Coordinates of C-alpha atoms and ligand atoms in Angstrom, one line a residue:
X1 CA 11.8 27.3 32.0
X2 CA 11.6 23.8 30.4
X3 CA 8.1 23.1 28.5
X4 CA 7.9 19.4 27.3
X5 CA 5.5 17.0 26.9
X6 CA 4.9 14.9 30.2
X7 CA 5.4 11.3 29.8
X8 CA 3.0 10.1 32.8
X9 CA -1.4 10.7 32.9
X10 CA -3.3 12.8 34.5
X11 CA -3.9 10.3 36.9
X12 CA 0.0 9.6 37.8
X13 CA 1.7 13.1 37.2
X14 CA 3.6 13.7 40.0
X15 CA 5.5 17.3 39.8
X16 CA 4.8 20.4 41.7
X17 CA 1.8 22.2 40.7
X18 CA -1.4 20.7 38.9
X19 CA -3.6 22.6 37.3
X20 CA -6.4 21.3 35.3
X21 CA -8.7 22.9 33.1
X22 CA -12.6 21.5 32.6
X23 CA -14.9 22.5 29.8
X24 CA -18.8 22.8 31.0
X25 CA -20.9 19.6 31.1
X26 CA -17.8 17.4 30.8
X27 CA -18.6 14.6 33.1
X28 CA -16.0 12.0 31.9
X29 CA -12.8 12.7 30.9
X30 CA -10.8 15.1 32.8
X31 CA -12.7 15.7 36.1
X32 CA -13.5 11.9 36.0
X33 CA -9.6 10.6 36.4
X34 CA -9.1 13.9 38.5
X35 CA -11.9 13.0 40.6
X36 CA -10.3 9.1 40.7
X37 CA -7.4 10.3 42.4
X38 CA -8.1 12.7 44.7
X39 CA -11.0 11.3 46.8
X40 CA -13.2 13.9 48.0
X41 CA -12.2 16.4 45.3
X42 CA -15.8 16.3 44.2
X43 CA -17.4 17.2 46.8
X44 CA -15.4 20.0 47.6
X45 CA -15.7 21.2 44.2
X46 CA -19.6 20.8 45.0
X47 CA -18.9 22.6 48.0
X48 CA -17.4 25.6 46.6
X49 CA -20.3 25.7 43.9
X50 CA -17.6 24.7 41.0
X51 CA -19.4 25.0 37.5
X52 CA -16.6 25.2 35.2
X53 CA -18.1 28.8 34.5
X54 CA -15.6 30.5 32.7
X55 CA -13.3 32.3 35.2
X56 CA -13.7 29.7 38.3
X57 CA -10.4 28.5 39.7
X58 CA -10.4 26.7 42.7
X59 CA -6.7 25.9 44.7
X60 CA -6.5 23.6 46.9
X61 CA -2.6 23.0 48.5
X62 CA -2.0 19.6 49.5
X63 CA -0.1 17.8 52.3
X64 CA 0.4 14.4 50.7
X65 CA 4.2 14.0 50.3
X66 CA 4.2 11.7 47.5
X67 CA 2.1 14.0 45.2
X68 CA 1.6 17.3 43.5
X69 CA 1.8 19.9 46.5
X70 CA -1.1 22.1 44.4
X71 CA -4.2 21.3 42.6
X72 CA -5.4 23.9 40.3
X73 CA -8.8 23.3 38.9
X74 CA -9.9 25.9 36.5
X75 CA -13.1 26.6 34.8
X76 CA -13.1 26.9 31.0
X77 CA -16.7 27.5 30.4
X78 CA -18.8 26.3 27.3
X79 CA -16.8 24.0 24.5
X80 CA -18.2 25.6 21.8
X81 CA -16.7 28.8 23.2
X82 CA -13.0 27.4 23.8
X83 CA -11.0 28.8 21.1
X84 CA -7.1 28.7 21.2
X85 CA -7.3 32.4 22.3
X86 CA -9.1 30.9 25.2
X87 CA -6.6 28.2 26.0
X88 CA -3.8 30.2 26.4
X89 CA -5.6 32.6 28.5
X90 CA -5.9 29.3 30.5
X91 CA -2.4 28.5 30.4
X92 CA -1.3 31.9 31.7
X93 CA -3.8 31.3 34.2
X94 CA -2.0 28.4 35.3
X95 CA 1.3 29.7 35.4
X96 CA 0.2 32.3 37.9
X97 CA -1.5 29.8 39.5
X98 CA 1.9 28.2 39.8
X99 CA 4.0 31.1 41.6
X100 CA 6.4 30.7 44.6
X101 CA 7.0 27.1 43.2
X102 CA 10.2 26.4 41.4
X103 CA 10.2 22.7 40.8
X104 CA 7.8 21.4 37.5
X105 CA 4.5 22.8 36.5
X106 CA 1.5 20.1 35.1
X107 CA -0.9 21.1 32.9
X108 CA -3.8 19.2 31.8
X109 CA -6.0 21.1 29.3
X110 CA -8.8 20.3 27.0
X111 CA -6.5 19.5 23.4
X112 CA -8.9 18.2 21.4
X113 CA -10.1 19.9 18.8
X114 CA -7.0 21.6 18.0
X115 CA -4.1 20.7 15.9
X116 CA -1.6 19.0 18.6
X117 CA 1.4 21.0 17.5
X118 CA -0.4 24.4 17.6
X119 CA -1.7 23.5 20.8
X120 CA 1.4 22.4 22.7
X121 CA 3.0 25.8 21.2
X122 CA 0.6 27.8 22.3
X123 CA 0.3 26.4 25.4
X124 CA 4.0 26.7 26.6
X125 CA 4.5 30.2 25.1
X126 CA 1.5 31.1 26.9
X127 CA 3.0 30.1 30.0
X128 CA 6.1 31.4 29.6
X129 CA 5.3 34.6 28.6
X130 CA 2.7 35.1 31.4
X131 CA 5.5 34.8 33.7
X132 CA 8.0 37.7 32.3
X133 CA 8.0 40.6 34.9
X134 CA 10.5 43.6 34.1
X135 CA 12.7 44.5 36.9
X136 CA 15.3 46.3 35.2
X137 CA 14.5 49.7 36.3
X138 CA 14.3 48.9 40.3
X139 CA 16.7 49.6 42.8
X140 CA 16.0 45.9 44.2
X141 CA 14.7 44.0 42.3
X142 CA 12.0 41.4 44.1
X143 CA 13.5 37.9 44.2
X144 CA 11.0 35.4 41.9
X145 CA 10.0 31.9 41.9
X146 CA 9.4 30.3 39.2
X147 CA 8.8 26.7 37.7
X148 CA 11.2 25.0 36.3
X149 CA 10.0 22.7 34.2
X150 CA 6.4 23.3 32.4
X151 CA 5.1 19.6 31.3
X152 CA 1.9 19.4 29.2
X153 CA -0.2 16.3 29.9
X154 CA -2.2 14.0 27.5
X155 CA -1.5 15.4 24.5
X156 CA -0.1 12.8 21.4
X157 CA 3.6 12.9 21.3
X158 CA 3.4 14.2 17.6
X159 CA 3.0 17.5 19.2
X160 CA 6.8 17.7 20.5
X161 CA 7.6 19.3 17.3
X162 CA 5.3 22.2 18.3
X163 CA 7.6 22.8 21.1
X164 CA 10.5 23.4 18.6
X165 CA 9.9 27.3 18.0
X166 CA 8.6 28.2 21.4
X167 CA 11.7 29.4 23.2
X168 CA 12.8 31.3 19.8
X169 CA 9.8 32.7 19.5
X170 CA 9.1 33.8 23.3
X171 CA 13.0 35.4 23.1
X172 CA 11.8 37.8 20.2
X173 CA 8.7 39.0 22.2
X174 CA 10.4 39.4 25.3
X175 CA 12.8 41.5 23.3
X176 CA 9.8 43.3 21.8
X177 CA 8.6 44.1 25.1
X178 CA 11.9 45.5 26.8
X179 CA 12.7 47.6 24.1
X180 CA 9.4 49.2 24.3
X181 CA 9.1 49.3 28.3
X182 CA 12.2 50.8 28.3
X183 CA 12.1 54.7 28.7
X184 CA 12.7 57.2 26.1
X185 CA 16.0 58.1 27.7
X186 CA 17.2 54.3 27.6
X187 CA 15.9 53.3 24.2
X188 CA 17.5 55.8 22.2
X189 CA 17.9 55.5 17.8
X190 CA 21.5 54.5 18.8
X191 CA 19.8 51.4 21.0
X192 CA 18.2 50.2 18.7
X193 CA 21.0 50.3 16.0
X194 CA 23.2 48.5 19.1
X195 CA 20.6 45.8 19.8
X196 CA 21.0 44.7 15.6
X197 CA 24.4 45.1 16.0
X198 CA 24.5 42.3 18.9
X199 CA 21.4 40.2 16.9
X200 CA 24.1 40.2 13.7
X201 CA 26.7 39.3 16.1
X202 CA 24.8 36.4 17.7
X203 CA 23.1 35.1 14.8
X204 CA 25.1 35.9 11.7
X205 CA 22.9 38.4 10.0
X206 CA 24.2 41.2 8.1
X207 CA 23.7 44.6 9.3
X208 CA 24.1 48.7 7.4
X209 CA 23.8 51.2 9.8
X210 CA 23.0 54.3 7.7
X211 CA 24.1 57.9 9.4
X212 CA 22.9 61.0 8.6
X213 CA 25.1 61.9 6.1
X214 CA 24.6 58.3 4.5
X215 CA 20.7 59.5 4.3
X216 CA 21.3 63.1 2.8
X217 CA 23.4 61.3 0.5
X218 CA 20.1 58.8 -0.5
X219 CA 18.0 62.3 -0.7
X220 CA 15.9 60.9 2.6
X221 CA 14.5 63.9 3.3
X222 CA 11.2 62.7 4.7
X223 CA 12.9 60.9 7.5
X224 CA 15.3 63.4 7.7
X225 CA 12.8 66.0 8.6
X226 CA 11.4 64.0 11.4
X227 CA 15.1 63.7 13.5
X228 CA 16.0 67.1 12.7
X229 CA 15.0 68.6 16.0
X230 CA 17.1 66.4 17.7
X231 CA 19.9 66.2 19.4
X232 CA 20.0 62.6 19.5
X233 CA 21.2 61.5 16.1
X234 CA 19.6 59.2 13.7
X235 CA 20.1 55.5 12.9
X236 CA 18.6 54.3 9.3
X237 CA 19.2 50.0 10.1
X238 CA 19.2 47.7 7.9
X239 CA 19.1 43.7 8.9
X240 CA 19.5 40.9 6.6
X241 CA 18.9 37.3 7.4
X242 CA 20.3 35.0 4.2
X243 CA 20.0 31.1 4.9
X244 CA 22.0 29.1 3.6
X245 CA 20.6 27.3 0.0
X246 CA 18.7 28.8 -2.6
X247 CA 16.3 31.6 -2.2
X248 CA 12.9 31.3 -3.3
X249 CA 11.4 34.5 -1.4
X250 CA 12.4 37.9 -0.5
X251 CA 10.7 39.6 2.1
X252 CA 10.7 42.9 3.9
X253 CA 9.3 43.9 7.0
X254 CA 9.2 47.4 8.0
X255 CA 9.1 48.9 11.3
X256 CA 8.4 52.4 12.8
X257 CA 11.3 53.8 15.0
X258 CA 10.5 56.6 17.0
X259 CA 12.1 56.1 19.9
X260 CA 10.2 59.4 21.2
X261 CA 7.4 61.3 20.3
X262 CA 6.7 64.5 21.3
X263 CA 4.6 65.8 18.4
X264 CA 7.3 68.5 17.1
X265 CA 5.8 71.6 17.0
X266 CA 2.5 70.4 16.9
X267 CA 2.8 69.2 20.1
X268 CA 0.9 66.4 21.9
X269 CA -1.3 67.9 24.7
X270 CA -4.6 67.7 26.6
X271 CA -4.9 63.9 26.7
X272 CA -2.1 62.9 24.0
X273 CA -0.7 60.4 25.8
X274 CA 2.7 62.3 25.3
X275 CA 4.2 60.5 28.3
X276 CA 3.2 57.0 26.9
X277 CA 5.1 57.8 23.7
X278 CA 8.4 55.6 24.3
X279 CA 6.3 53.1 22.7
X280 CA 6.1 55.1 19.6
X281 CA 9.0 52.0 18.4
X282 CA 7.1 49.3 18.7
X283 CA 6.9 48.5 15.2
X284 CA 10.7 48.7 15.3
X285 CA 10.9 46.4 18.0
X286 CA 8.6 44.0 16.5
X287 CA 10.5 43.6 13.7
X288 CA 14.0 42.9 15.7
X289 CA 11.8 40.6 17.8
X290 CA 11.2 38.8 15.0
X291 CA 14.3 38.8 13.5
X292 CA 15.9 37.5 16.6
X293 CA 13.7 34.5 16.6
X294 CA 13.4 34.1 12.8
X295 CA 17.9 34.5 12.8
X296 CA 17.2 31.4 15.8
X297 CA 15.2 29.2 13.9
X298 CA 16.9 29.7 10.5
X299 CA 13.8 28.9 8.2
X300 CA 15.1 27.7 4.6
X301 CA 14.3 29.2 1.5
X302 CA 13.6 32.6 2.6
X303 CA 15.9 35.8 2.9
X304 CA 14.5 38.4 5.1
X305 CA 15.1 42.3 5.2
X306 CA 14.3 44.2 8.1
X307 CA 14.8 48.5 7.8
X308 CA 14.1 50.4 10.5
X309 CA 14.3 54.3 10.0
X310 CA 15.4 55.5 13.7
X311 CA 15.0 58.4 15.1
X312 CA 13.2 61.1 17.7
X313 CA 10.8 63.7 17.3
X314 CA 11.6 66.6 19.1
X315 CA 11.5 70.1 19.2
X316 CA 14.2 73.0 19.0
X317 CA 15.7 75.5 17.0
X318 CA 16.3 73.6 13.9
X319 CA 12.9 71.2 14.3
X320 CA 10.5 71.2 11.0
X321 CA 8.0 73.6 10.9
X322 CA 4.5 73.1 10.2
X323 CA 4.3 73.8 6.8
X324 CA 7.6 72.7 5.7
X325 CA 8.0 71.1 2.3
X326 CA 10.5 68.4 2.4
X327 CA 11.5 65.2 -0.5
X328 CA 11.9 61.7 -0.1
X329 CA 14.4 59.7 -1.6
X330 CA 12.0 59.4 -4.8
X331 CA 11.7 63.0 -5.3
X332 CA 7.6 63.1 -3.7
X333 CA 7.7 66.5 -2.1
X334 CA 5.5 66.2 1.1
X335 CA 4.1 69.2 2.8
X336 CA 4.1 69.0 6.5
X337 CA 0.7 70.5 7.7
X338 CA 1.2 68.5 10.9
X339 CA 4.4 67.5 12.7
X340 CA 2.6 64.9 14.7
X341 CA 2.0 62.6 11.6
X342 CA 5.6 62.5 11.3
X343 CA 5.6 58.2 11.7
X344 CA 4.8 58.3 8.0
X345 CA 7.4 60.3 7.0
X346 CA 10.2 58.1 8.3
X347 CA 7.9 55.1 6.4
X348 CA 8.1 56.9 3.5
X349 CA 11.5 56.7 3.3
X350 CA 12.1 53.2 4.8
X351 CA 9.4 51.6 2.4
X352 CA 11.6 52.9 -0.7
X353 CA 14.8 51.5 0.7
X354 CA 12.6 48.4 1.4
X355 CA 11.4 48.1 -2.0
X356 CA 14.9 48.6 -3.6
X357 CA 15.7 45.2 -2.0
X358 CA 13.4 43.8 -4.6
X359 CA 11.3 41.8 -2.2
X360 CA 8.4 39.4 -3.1
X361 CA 6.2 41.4 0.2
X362 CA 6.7 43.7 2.2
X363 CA 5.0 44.2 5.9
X364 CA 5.3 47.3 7.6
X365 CA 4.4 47.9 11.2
X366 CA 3.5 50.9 12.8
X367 CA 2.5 52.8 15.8
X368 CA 0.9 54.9 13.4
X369 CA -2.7 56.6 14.5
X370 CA -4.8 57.3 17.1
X371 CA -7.6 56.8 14.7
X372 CA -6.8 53.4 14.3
X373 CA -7.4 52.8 18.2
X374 CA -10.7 54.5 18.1
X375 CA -11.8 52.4 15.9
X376 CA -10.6 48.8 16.7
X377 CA -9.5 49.4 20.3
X378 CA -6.3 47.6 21.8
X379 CA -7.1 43.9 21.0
X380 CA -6.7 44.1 17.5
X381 CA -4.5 45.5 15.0
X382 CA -5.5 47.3 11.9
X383 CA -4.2 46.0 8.8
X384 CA -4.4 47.4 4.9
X385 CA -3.2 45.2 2.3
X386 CA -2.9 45.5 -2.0
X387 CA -2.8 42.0 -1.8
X388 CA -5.1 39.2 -1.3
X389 CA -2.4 36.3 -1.1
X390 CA 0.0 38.6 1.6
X391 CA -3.3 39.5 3.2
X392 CA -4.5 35.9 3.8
X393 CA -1.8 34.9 4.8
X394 CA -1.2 37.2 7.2
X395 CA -4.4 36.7 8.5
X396 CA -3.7 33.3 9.3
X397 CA -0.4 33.7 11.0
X398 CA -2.1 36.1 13.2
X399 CA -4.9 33.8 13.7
X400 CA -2.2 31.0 14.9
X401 CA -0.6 33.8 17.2
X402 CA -4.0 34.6 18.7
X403 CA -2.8 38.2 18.0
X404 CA -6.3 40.0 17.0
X405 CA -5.7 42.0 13.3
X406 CA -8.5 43.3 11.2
X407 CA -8.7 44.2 7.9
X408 CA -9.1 48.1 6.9
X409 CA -10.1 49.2 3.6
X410 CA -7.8 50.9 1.4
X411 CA -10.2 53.3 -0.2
X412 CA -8.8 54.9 -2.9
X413 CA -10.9 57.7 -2.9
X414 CA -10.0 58.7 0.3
X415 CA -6.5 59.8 -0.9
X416 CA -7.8 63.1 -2.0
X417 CA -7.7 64.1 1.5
X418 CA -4.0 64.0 1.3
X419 CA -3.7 66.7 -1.8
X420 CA -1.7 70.2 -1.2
X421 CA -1.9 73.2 -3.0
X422 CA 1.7 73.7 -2.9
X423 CA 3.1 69.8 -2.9
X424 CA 3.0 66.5 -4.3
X425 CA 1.1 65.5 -1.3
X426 CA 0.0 66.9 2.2
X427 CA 1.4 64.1 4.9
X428 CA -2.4 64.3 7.3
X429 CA -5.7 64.3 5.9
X430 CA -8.9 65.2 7.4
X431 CA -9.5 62.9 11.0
X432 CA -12.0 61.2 10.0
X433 CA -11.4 58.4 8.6
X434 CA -7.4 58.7 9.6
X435 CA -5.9 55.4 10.0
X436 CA -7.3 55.1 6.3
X437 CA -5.3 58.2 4.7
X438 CA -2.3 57.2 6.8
X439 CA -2.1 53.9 5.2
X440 CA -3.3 55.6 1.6
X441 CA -0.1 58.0 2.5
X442 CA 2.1 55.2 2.8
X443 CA 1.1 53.3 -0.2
X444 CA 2.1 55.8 -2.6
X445 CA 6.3 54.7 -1.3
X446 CA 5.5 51.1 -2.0
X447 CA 6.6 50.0 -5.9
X448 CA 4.2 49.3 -8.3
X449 CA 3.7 45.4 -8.2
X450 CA 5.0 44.9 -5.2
X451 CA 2.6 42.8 -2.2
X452 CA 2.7 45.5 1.0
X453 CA 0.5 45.8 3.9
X454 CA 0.9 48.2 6.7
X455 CA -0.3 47.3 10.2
X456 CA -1.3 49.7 12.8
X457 CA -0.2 48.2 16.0
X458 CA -0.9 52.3 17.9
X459 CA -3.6 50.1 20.4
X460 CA -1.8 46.7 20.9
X461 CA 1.8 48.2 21.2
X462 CA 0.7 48.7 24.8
X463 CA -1.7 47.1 27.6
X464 CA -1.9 48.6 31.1
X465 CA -4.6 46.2 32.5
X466 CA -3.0 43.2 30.5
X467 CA -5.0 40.9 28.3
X468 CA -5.3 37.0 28.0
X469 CA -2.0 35.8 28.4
X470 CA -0.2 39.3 28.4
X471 CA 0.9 40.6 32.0
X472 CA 0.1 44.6 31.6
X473 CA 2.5 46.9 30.2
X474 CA 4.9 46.2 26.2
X475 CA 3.0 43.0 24.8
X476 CA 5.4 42.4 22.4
X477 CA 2.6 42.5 19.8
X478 CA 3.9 41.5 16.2
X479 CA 6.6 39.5 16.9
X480 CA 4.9 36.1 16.6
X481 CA 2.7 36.8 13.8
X482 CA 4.9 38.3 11.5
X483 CA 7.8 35.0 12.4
X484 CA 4.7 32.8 11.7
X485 CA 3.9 34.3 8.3
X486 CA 7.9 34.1 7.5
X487 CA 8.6 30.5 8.7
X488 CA 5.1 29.8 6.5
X489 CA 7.2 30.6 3.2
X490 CA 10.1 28.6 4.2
X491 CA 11.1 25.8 1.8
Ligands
BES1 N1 2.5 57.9 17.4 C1 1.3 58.6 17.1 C2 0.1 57.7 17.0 C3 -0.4 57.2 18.3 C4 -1.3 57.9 19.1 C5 -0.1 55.9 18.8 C6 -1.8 57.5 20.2 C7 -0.6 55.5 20.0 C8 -1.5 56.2 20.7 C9 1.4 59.2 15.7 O1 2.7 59.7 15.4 C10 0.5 60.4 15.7 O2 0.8 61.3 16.4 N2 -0.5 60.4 14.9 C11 -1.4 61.4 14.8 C12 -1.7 61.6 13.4 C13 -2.6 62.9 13.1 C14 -1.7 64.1 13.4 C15 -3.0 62.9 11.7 C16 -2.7 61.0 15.6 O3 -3.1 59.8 15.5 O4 -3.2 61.8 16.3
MN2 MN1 3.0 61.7 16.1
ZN3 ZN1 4.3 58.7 16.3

C-alpha cells in the first residue's frame, strides 16, 4: 500500500474508491465540487437525511466506467470538534470503506486547520494501519483485497515530506501488535531476543543478549527472581542504535518483557484476566517497534538504548515465594510480599543497566497495574515523570500520535507504602493508590539526575472492541509516540 499525495482535484480524481469527508454546515467547499460532479448526489444525500452528523456514511457504488466505481461520503460532525484524533478515525473509516477493491483509494478530508505534514502522516498511517488483520494463527487464511495505492487529495504538496516516516513508522507498530497478539507459547523471552537479533541484522544496530549466568554475574537478582519458576530461560537484551556523526543525546527506553504472567504464587484468579496476559510484553514490544522504525529512519544526532529484561512468570518447585527477599544489581534488597507485582522487579534491574549507559532520558514502558486501568481506562496511558522538559515533550509526541497519555503524580509521600520491616523496600504497597507506588517503586532504580518517566501502557496494550483507527485486538500502543519524541531530538 502506496500513500501519496494525488496530483488531480476533487473534482477530477479518477481512482477506485472516493471517500469524502464533510464537516457540519459546510455548504461550499467540499460537498459543493462533490455535488458539481456527481449530479443528483444532493438529493440523494437529502434523501437519505445526510447531516454530516458525526458517524453518517453514505455508499453509493457507481456504474460510470470512466469514474471512481465508489463514492464514500462521510459525516464528520461539528468543526470545532474535528481534532486530528478525529481525522484519522475518518481515515480508517475510509479504508474500510474501501475493502474488496485493490486498485487506488481517494481521500478528500477537511486539512485545514492542521499542519499539512502532520495531517498527510496521519492520514496514511491511519489508513494503513486500519487495514492490518492477523491471519497467522489460521489454518486458511481468508484471501484479502486491499487498495493499492492510498492518494490524499487537496492538500499543499509541502505535505509530501509528512509521508516520509509513515511506512517506518506503521512497520514498528505492526511489529508491536504481532508480537503481542501472538500467544504465550509463540512469543517466548528467546523471541523476543530473536526478533533484535533480525532488527540488528536488518538495520545495523548492536545487540547483547545477557544469559542467566551473565545476570547472576551483574548481581540481577530482582529480575532473576521473577524467571526463576521457569522453565523457559531468560533473555536480558540490549539494542543500540548509533548514527553515524556526532552524538548530542543519549537516550534509553525501557520496556517490560513478560512474555507470560501467571501471577507466581500469588496467582491471578477470579477475574485476573490471567488468560489475556501474553500481552504482559507490550512494553517490550513497543520498544522494538520503535527501534525498528527509529533503526529505518536513522534520525541524526541521537544514540538510542533499548533494554528489555525478558522473561516468564511462572510457578514450580524453584518459583519465589511470597516473602522472599531478593537484591538488585545495586544491592536494594526487595521483599516480595506479592509475586504478582513482579513487572517491577525486572524494571528494577533493567532501569540500572539503563542508567549505566549514561543517557540524557530514559522512558520506560510498562504493562504495569491494574490500578492504572481503573483509573484512566484503555484510551489513555498513565505517565509519571521527574522531569518537566522529558515530560513535555513526551506529551507532545503523544499528542502528534493521537495516542491518549495522562500525567500521574509522583507523590512522594506515597512511598511509605512501600517500607518493610525486614527490607530495604517491600515491592507492593497498599491498592489504593497503586499505579502511584508502582511508579514510586521504580524511581528509586533510576540515577540521581537522570530525566525518567515510566508509562503504564496495562489499558492501551490491548483493545477488544478496537478504537478510532485501531481494528480490535494488540494496538501497538507506544510505538509512534515514543519514535516521535526520539526523531524530535534529532540534530
Ligand atoms: N501485568 C500485571 C498488570 C496488569 C493487570 C496489566 C491487568 C493489564 C491488566 C502486573 O504484573 C500485575 O499483576 N500487577 C498487579 C500489582 C499488584 C499485585 C500490586 C495488579 O495490578 O494487580
Ligand atoms: Mn503481575
Ligand atoms: Zn505483569
Amino acid at each position: 500500500m502506496r500513500p501519496s499525495l494525488s496530483s488531480a482535484a476533487l473534482q477530477d480524481w479518477n481512482g477506485d474508491v472516493l471517500v469524502v469527508g464533510l464537516l457540519k454546515d459546510d455548504a461550499g467547499t467540499s460537498r459543493g465540487t462533490l455535488e458539481q460532479r456527481f449530479s443528483g448526489l444532493g438529493s440523494a444525500l437529502e434523501q437519505q437525511d445526510f447531516k454530516a452528523k458525526s458517524g453518517e456514511q453514505v455508499v453509493f457504488n457507481l456504474l460510470d466506467p470512466q469514474g471512481p466505481k465508489r463514492l464514500v461520503v462521510l459525516g464528520l460532525g461539528e468543526p470545532e470538534a474535528f481534532t486530528l484524533t478525529s481525522l484519522r478515525s475518518a481515515a480508517a473509516k475510509a479504508a474500510k470503506a474501501s475493502s474488496g477493491f485493490t486498485g487506488s483509494l481517494g481521500l478528500q478530508l477537511p486539512w485545514d486547520g492542521f499542519e499539512p505534514n502532520a495531517a498527510a502522516a496521519a492520514a496514511a498511517e491511519a489508513v494503513r494501519l486500519a487495514l492490518y488483520a492477523d491471519q497467522r494463527f489460521r489454518k486458511e487464511p481468508e484471501p484479502r483485497r486491499l487498495p493499492e495505492a492510498v492518494e490524499l487529495i487537496g492538500l499543499p504538496s509541502a505535505a509530501e515530506a509528512g509521508l516520509d516516516g509513515v511506512s517506518a513508522d506503521c512497520a514498528g507498530v505492526e511489529l508491536a501488535r504481532q508480537l503481542v497478539a501472538a500467544p504465550p507459547n509463540e512469543v517466548t523471552p528467546k523471541v523476543l531476543a530473536d526478533t533484535a537479533q533480525q532488527l540488528a541484522k536488518d538495520h545495523n544496530l548492536q545487540l547483547t543478549v545477557l544469559e542467566r549466568s551473565d545476570c547472576e554475574t551483574r548481581g540481577m537478582g530482582a529480575y532473576l527472581s521473577v524467571s526463576q519458576g521457569s522453565d523457559l530461560e531468560p533473555k536480558f537484551i540490549h539494542l543500540v542504535y548509533k548514527p553515524s556523526g556526532d552524538i548530542k543525546r543519549r537516550l534509553a527506553l525501557v520496556g517490560k518483557g513478560l512474555t507470560f504472567d501467571s501471577g507466581g504464587y500469588n496467582l491471578k484468579v477470579g477475574g485476573a484476566q490471567i488468560d489475556m496476559m501474553k500481552f504482559d510484553m507490550g512494553g517490550s514490544a513497543a520498544v522494538l517497534g520503535a527501534m525498528r522504525s527509529i533503526a529505518e529512519r536513522r534520525p541524526a544526532g541521537v544514540e538510542v538504548h533499548m533494554v528489555v529484561a525478558a522473561c516468564e512468570n511462572m510457578i514450580n518447585g524453584s518459583a519465589v515465594h511470597p516473602g522472599d527477599i531478593v537484591t538488585a544489581a545495586d544491592g536494594t534488597t526487595i521483599e516480595i510480599n506479592n509475586t504478582d507485582a513482579e513487572g517491577r522487579l525486572t524494571l528494577a534491574d533493567a532501569l540500572l543497566f539503563a542508567c549505566e549507559q549514561k543517557p540524557d532520558a530514559v522512558v520506560d514502558l510498562a504493562t504495569l497495574t491494574g490500578a492504572c486501568v481503573v483509573a484512566l481506562g484503555d484510551e489513555m496511558a498513565g505517565f509519571w515523570s521527574n522531569d518537566e522538559v522529558l515530560a513535555e515533550g513526551l506529551q507532545g509526541a503523544a499528542d502528534t500520535a493521537c495516542e491518549g497519555l495522562w500525567r500521574m503524580p509522583l507523590r512522594k509521600s506515597y512511598k511509605d507504602g512501600l517500607k518493610s520491616k525486614l527490607a530495604d523496600m517491600k515491592n507492593t504497597g497498599p491498592r489504593p493508590g497503586g499505579s502511584i507506588t508502582a511508579a514510586l517503586f521504580l524511581e528509586h532504580f533510576v540515577a540521581k539526575g537522570t530525566a525518567w518517566a515510566h508509562i503504564d501502557i496495562a489499558g492501551t496494550v490491548w483493545s477488544d472492541k478496537g478504537r478510532g483507527a485501531d481494528p480490535p485486538g494488540a494496538t501497538g500502543y507506544g510505538v509512534r509516540t515514543l519514535v516521535n519524541w526520539v526523531c524530535n531530538q534529532a540534530a
